[in-house]
Coordinates of C-alpha atoms in Angstrom, one line a residue:
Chain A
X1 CA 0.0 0.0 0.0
X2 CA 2.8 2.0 -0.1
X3 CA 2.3 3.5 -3.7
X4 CA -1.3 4.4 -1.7
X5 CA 0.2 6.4 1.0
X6 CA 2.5 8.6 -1.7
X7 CA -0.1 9.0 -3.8
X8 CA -0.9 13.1 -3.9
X9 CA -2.2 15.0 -7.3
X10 CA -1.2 18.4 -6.0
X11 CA 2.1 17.2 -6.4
X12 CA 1.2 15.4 -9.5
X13 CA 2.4 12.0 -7.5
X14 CA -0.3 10.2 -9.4
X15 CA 1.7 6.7 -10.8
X16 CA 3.4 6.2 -13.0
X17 CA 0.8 4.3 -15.4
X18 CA -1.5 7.8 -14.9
X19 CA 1.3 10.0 -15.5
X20 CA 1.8 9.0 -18.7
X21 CA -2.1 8.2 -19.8
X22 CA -4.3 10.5 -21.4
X23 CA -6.1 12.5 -19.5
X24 CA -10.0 13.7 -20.3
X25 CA -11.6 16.9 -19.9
X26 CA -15.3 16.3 -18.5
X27 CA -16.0 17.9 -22.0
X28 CA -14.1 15.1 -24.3
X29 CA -15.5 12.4 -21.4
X30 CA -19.6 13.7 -22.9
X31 CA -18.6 13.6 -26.6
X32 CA -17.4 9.8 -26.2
X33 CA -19.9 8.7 -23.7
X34 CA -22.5 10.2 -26.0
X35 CA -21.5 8.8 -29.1
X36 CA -20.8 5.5 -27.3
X37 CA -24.7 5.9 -26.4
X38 CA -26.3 7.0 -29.4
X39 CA -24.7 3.7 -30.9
X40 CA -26.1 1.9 -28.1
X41 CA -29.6 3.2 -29.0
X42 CA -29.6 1.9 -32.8
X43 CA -28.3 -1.3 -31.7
X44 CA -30.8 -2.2 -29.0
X45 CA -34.1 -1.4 -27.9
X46 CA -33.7 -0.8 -24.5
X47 CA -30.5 1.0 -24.1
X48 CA -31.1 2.1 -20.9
X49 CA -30.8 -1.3 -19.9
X50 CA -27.8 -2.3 -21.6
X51 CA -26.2 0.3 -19.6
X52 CA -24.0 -0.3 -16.6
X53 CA -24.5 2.0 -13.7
X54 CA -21.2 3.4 -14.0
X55 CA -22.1 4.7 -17.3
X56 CA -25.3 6.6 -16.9
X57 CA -23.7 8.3 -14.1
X58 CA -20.7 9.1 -15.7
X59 CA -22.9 10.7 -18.5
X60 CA -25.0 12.2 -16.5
X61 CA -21.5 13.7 -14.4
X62 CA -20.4 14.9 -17.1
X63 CA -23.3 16.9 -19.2
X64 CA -23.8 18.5 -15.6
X65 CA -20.1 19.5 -15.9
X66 CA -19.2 20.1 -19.0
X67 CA -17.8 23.9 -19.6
X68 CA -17.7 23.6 -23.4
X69 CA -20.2 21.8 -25.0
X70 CA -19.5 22.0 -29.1
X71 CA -16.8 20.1 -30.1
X72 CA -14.5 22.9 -31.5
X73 CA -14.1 24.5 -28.6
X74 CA -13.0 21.5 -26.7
X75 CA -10.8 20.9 -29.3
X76 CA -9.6 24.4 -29.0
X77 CA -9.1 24.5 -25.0
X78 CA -6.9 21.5 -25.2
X79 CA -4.8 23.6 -27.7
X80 CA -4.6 26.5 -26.1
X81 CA -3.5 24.3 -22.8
X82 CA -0.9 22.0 -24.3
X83 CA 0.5 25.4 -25.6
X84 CA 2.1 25.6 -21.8
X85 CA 3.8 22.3 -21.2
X86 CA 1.2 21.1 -18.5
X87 CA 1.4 17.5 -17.7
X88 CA -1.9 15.9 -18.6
X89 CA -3.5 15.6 -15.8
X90 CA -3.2 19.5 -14.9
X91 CA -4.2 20.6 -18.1
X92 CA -7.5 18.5 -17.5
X93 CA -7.9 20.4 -14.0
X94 CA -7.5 23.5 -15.5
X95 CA -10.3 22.9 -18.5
X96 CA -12.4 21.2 -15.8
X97 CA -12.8 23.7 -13.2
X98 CA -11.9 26.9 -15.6
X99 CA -10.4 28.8 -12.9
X100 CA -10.9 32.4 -13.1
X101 CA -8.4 34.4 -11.5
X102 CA -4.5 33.4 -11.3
X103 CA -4.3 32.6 -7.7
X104 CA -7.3 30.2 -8.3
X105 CA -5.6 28.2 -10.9
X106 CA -2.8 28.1 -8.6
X107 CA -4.7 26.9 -5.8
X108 CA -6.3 24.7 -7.9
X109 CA -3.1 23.2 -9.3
X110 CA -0.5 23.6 -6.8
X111 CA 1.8 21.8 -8.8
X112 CA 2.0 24.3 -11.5
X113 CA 4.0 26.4 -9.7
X114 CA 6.5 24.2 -8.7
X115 CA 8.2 22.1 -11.3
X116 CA 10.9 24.6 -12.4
X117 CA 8.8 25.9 -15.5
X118 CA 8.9 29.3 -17.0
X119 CA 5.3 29.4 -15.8
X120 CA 4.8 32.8 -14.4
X121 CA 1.4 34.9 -13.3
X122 CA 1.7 36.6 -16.1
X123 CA 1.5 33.4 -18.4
X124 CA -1.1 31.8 -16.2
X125 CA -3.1 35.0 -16.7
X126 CA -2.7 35.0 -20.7
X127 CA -3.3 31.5 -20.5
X128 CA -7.4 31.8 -18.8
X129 CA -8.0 35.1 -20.4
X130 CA -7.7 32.1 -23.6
X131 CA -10.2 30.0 -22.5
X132 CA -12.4 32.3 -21.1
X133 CA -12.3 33.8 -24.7
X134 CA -13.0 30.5 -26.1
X135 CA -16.4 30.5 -23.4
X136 CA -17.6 33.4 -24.8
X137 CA -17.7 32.6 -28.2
X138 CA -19.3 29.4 -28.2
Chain B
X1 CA -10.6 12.4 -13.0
X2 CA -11.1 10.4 -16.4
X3 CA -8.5 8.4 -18.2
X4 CA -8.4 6.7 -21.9
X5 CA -6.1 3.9 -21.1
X6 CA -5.1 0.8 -22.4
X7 CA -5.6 -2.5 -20.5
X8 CA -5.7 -5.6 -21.1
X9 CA -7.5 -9.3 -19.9
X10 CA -7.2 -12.8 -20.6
X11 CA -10.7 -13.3 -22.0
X12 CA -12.1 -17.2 -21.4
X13 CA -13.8 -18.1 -24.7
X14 CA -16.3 -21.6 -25.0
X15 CA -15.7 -23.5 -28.1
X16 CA -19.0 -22.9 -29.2
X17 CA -18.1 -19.2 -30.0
X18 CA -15.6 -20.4 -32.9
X19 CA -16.3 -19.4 -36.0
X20 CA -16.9 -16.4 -38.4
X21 CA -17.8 -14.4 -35.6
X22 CA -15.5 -15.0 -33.1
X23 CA -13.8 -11.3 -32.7
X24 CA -17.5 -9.9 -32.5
X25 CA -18.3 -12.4 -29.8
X26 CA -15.3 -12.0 -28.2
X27 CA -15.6 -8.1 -28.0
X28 CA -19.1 -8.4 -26.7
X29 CA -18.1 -10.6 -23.6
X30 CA -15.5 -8.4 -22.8
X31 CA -17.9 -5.3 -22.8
X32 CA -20.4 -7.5 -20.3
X33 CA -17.4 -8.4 -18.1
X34 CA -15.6 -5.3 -17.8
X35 CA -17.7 -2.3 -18.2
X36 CA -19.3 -1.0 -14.9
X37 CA -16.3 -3.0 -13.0
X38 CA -14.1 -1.0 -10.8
X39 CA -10.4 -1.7 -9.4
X40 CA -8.3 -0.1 -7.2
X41 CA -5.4 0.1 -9.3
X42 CA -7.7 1.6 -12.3
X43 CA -10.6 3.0 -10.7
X44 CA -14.1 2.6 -12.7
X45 CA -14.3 1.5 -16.1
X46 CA -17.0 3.5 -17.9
X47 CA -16.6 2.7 -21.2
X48 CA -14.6 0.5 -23.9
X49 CA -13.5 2.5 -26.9
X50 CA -11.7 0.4 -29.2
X51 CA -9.6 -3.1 -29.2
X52 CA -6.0 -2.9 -29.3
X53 CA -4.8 -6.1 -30.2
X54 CA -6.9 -10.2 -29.8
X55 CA -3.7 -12.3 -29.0
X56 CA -3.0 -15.9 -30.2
X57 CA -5.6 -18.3 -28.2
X58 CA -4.5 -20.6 -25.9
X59 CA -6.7 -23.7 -25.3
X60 CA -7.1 -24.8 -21.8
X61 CA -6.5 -28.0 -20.9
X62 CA -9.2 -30.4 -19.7
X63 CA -11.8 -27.9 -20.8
X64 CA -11.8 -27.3 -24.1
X65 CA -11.9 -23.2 -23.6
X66 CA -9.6 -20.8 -25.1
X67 CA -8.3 -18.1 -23.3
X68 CA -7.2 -15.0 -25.6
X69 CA -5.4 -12.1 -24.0
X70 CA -7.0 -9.1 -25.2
X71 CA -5.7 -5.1 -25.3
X72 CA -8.7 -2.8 -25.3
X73 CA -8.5 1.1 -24.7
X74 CA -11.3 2.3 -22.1
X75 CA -12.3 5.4 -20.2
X76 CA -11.9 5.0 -16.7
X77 CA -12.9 7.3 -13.8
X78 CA -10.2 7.1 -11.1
X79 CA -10.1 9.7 -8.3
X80 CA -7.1 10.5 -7.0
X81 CA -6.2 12.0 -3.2
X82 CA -5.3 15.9 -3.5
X83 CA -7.6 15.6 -6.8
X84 CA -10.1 19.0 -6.8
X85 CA -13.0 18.3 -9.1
X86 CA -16.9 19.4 -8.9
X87 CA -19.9 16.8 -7.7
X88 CA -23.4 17.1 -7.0
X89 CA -24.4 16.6 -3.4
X90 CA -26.7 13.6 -3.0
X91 CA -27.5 14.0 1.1
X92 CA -27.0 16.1 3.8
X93 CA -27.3 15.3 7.4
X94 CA -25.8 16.2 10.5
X95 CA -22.5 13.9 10.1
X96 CA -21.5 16.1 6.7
X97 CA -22.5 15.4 3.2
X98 CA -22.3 12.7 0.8
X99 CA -21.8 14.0 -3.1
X100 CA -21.6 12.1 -6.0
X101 CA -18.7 12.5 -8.8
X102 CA -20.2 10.5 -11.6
X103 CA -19.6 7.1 -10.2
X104 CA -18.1 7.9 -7.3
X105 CA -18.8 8.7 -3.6
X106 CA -17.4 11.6 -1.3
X107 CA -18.7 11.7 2.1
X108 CA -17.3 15.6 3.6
X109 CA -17.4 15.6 7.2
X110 CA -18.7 18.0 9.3
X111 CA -15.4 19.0 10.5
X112 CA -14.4 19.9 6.9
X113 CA -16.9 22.0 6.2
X114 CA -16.0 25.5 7.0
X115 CA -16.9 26.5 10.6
X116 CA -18.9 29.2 10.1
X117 CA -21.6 26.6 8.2
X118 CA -24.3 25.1 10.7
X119 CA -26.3 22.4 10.1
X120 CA -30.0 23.2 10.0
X121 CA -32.7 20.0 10.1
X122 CA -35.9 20.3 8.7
X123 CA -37.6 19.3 5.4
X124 CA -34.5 20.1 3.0
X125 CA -31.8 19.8 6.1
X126 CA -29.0 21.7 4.7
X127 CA -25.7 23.8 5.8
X128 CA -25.9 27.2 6.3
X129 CA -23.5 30.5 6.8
X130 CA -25.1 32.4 9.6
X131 CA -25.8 35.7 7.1
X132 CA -27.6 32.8 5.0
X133 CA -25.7 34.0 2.0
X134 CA -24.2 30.4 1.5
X135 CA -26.7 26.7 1.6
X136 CA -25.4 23.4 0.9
X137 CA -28.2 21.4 0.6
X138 CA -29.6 18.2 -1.9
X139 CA -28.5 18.8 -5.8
X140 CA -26.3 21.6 -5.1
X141 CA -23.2 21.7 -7.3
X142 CA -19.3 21.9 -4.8
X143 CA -16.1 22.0 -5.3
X144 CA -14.1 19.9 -2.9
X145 CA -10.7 18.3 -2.6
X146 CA -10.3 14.3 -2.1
X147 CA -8.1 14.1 1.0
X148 CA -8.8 10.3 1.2
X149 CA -9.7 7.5 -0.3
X150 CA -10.7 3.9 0.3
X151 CA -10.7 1.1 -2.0
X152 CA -12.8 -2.2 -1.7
X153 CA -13.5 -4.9 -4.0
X154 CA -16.3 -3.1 -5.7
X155 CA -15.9 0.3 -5.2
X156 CA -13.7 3.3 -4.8
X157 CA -14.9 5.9 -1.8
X158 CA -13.6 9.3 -1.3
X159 CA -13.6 11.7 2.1
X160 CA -13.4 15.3 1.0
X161 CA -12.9 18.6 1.9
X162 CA -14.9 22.1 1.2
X163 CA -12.6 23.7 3.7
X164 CA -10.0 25.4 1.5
X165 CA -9.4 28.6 -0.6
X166 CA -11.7 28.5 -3.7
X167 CA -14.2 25.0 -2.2
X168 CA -17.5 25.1 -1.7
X169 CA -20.9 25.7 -3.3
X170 CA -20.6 26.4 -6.8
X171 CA -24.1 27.3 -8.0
X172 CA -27.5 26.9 -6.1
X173 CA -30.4 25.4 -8.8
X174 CA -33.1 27.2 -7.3
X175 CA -31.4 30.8 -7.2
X176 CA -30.3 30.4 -10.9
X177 CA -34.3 29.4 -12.3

């Protein structure tokens, strides 16, 4: 259990195996999930209960949480975000939660601050004045 | 937070499956099995997406089965401790709150909700700021932080916290309307 105890994603002590993995935005999670149930529905016809539980409320998770909902603009966010060398897993926080202010990203991914990147408010700043750009013209 | 990951399983296949269809079949069992499962290691998996790679079969001895080791990618749901993400609060009582992060639970103690919050009973029981300005109750959207997690066979379950800068009640349904 010790990989358990060490395990802290402020610090972006995640594993290993997540490290590396691609990471979803609650946004990208809907597009799949939905497509995965719309070819449910012409399939069968009772989707609903082909369905595991863990599906419907992952689906239902992430329509409530989805910031972006037409596909360009997710496609856009994860481009203006892997613009700033995040690791995967904090650019998804970032596109999740859409911080507004710089101290709340920071507080929001601690680890963004301290991994020796040229990362500075100023950056941070440019960076959610982006995606709330991309927001507002959706 | 969600994943696409690749995985992989030694799928058991009965002899009456050979044939033309056998990938199809194959694929189908593994949705059944795997889909809606959860493991510590990977946390939920919500969804297949696509097969990597159907290895060479491997026929069991005795039994007649063959066993094929499988690659599939899959979206999994796998919270992780210091992880802040958003859920929707499923119950409220005077211990804390449970909320729900799509298939996972979060139960947030009353000692990490902020102090100033006091529980009120009633119809809708619900926390409270004494100004009233800020209500946690049923179907309100937080913010919290995992500080903890607990893995069983089945299921993964989080403790969380809304006692931070920037945690807490997102947006209140009924104000919004």
């Amino acid at each position: 259990m010790s990989a358990e105890e060490e395990e802290n994603a402020a610090e972006l002590k995640i594993g290993d195996e997540f490290l590396k993995a691609k990471c979803l935005m609650n946004c990208e999670v809907a597009l799949i999930l939905e497509h995965k149930y719309e070819q449910l529905q012409q399939t069968s016809d009772d989707p609903m209960n082909q369905m595991s539980q863990v599906f419907e409320k992952s689906l239902h998770y992430v329509k409530r949480f989805s910031r972006y909902k037409n596909p360009d603009s997710v496609r856009q966010v994860r481009e203006i975000l892997s613009r700033h060398q995040l690791a995967e897993f904090e650019l998804c926080v970032l596109g999740n939660l859409c911080p507004e202010t710089v101290e709340e990203a920071i507080a929001m991914v601690p680890s963004i601050k301290n991994r020796g990147r040229a990362l500075d408010d100023e950056a941070i700043e440019k960076m959610l004045n982006d995606l709330s750009l991309v927001k507002q013209f959706e | 937070m969600f994943f696409h990951i690749v995985l992989e399983r030694n799928m058991q296949l009965h002899p009456r499956h050979f044939g033309r269809d056998l990938r199809e079949k194959l694929v189908s069992k593994l949705m059944k099995d795997v889909e809606g499962t959860c493991s510590g290691r990977h946390g939920f998996i919500v969804a297949i997406t696509g097969i990597e790679s159907v290895g060479k079969g491997l026929i069991r001895e005795g039994t007649g089965f063959v066993t094929f080791p499988v690659k599939y990618q899959c979206v999994v749901f796998r919270p992780f401790k210091g992880e802040i993400l958003e859920a929707v609060v499923t119950m409220v009582n005077k211990m804390g709150f449970f909320a729900e992060a799509g298939p996972v639970q979060i139960f947030v103690s009353n000692h990490l909700i902020p102090d100033d919050m006091e529980f009120q009973s009633g119809d809708i029981p619900n926390y409270t700021t004494s100004d009233g300005s800020v209500k946690i109750q049923k179907d309100n959207e937080v913010r919290l932080k995992i500080i903890g997690t607990r893995v069983d066979a089945t299921e993964i379950f989080c403790i969380g916290t809304i006692k931070d800068d920037f945690l807490g009640v997102i947006s209140d349904p009924s104000a919004t309307t």
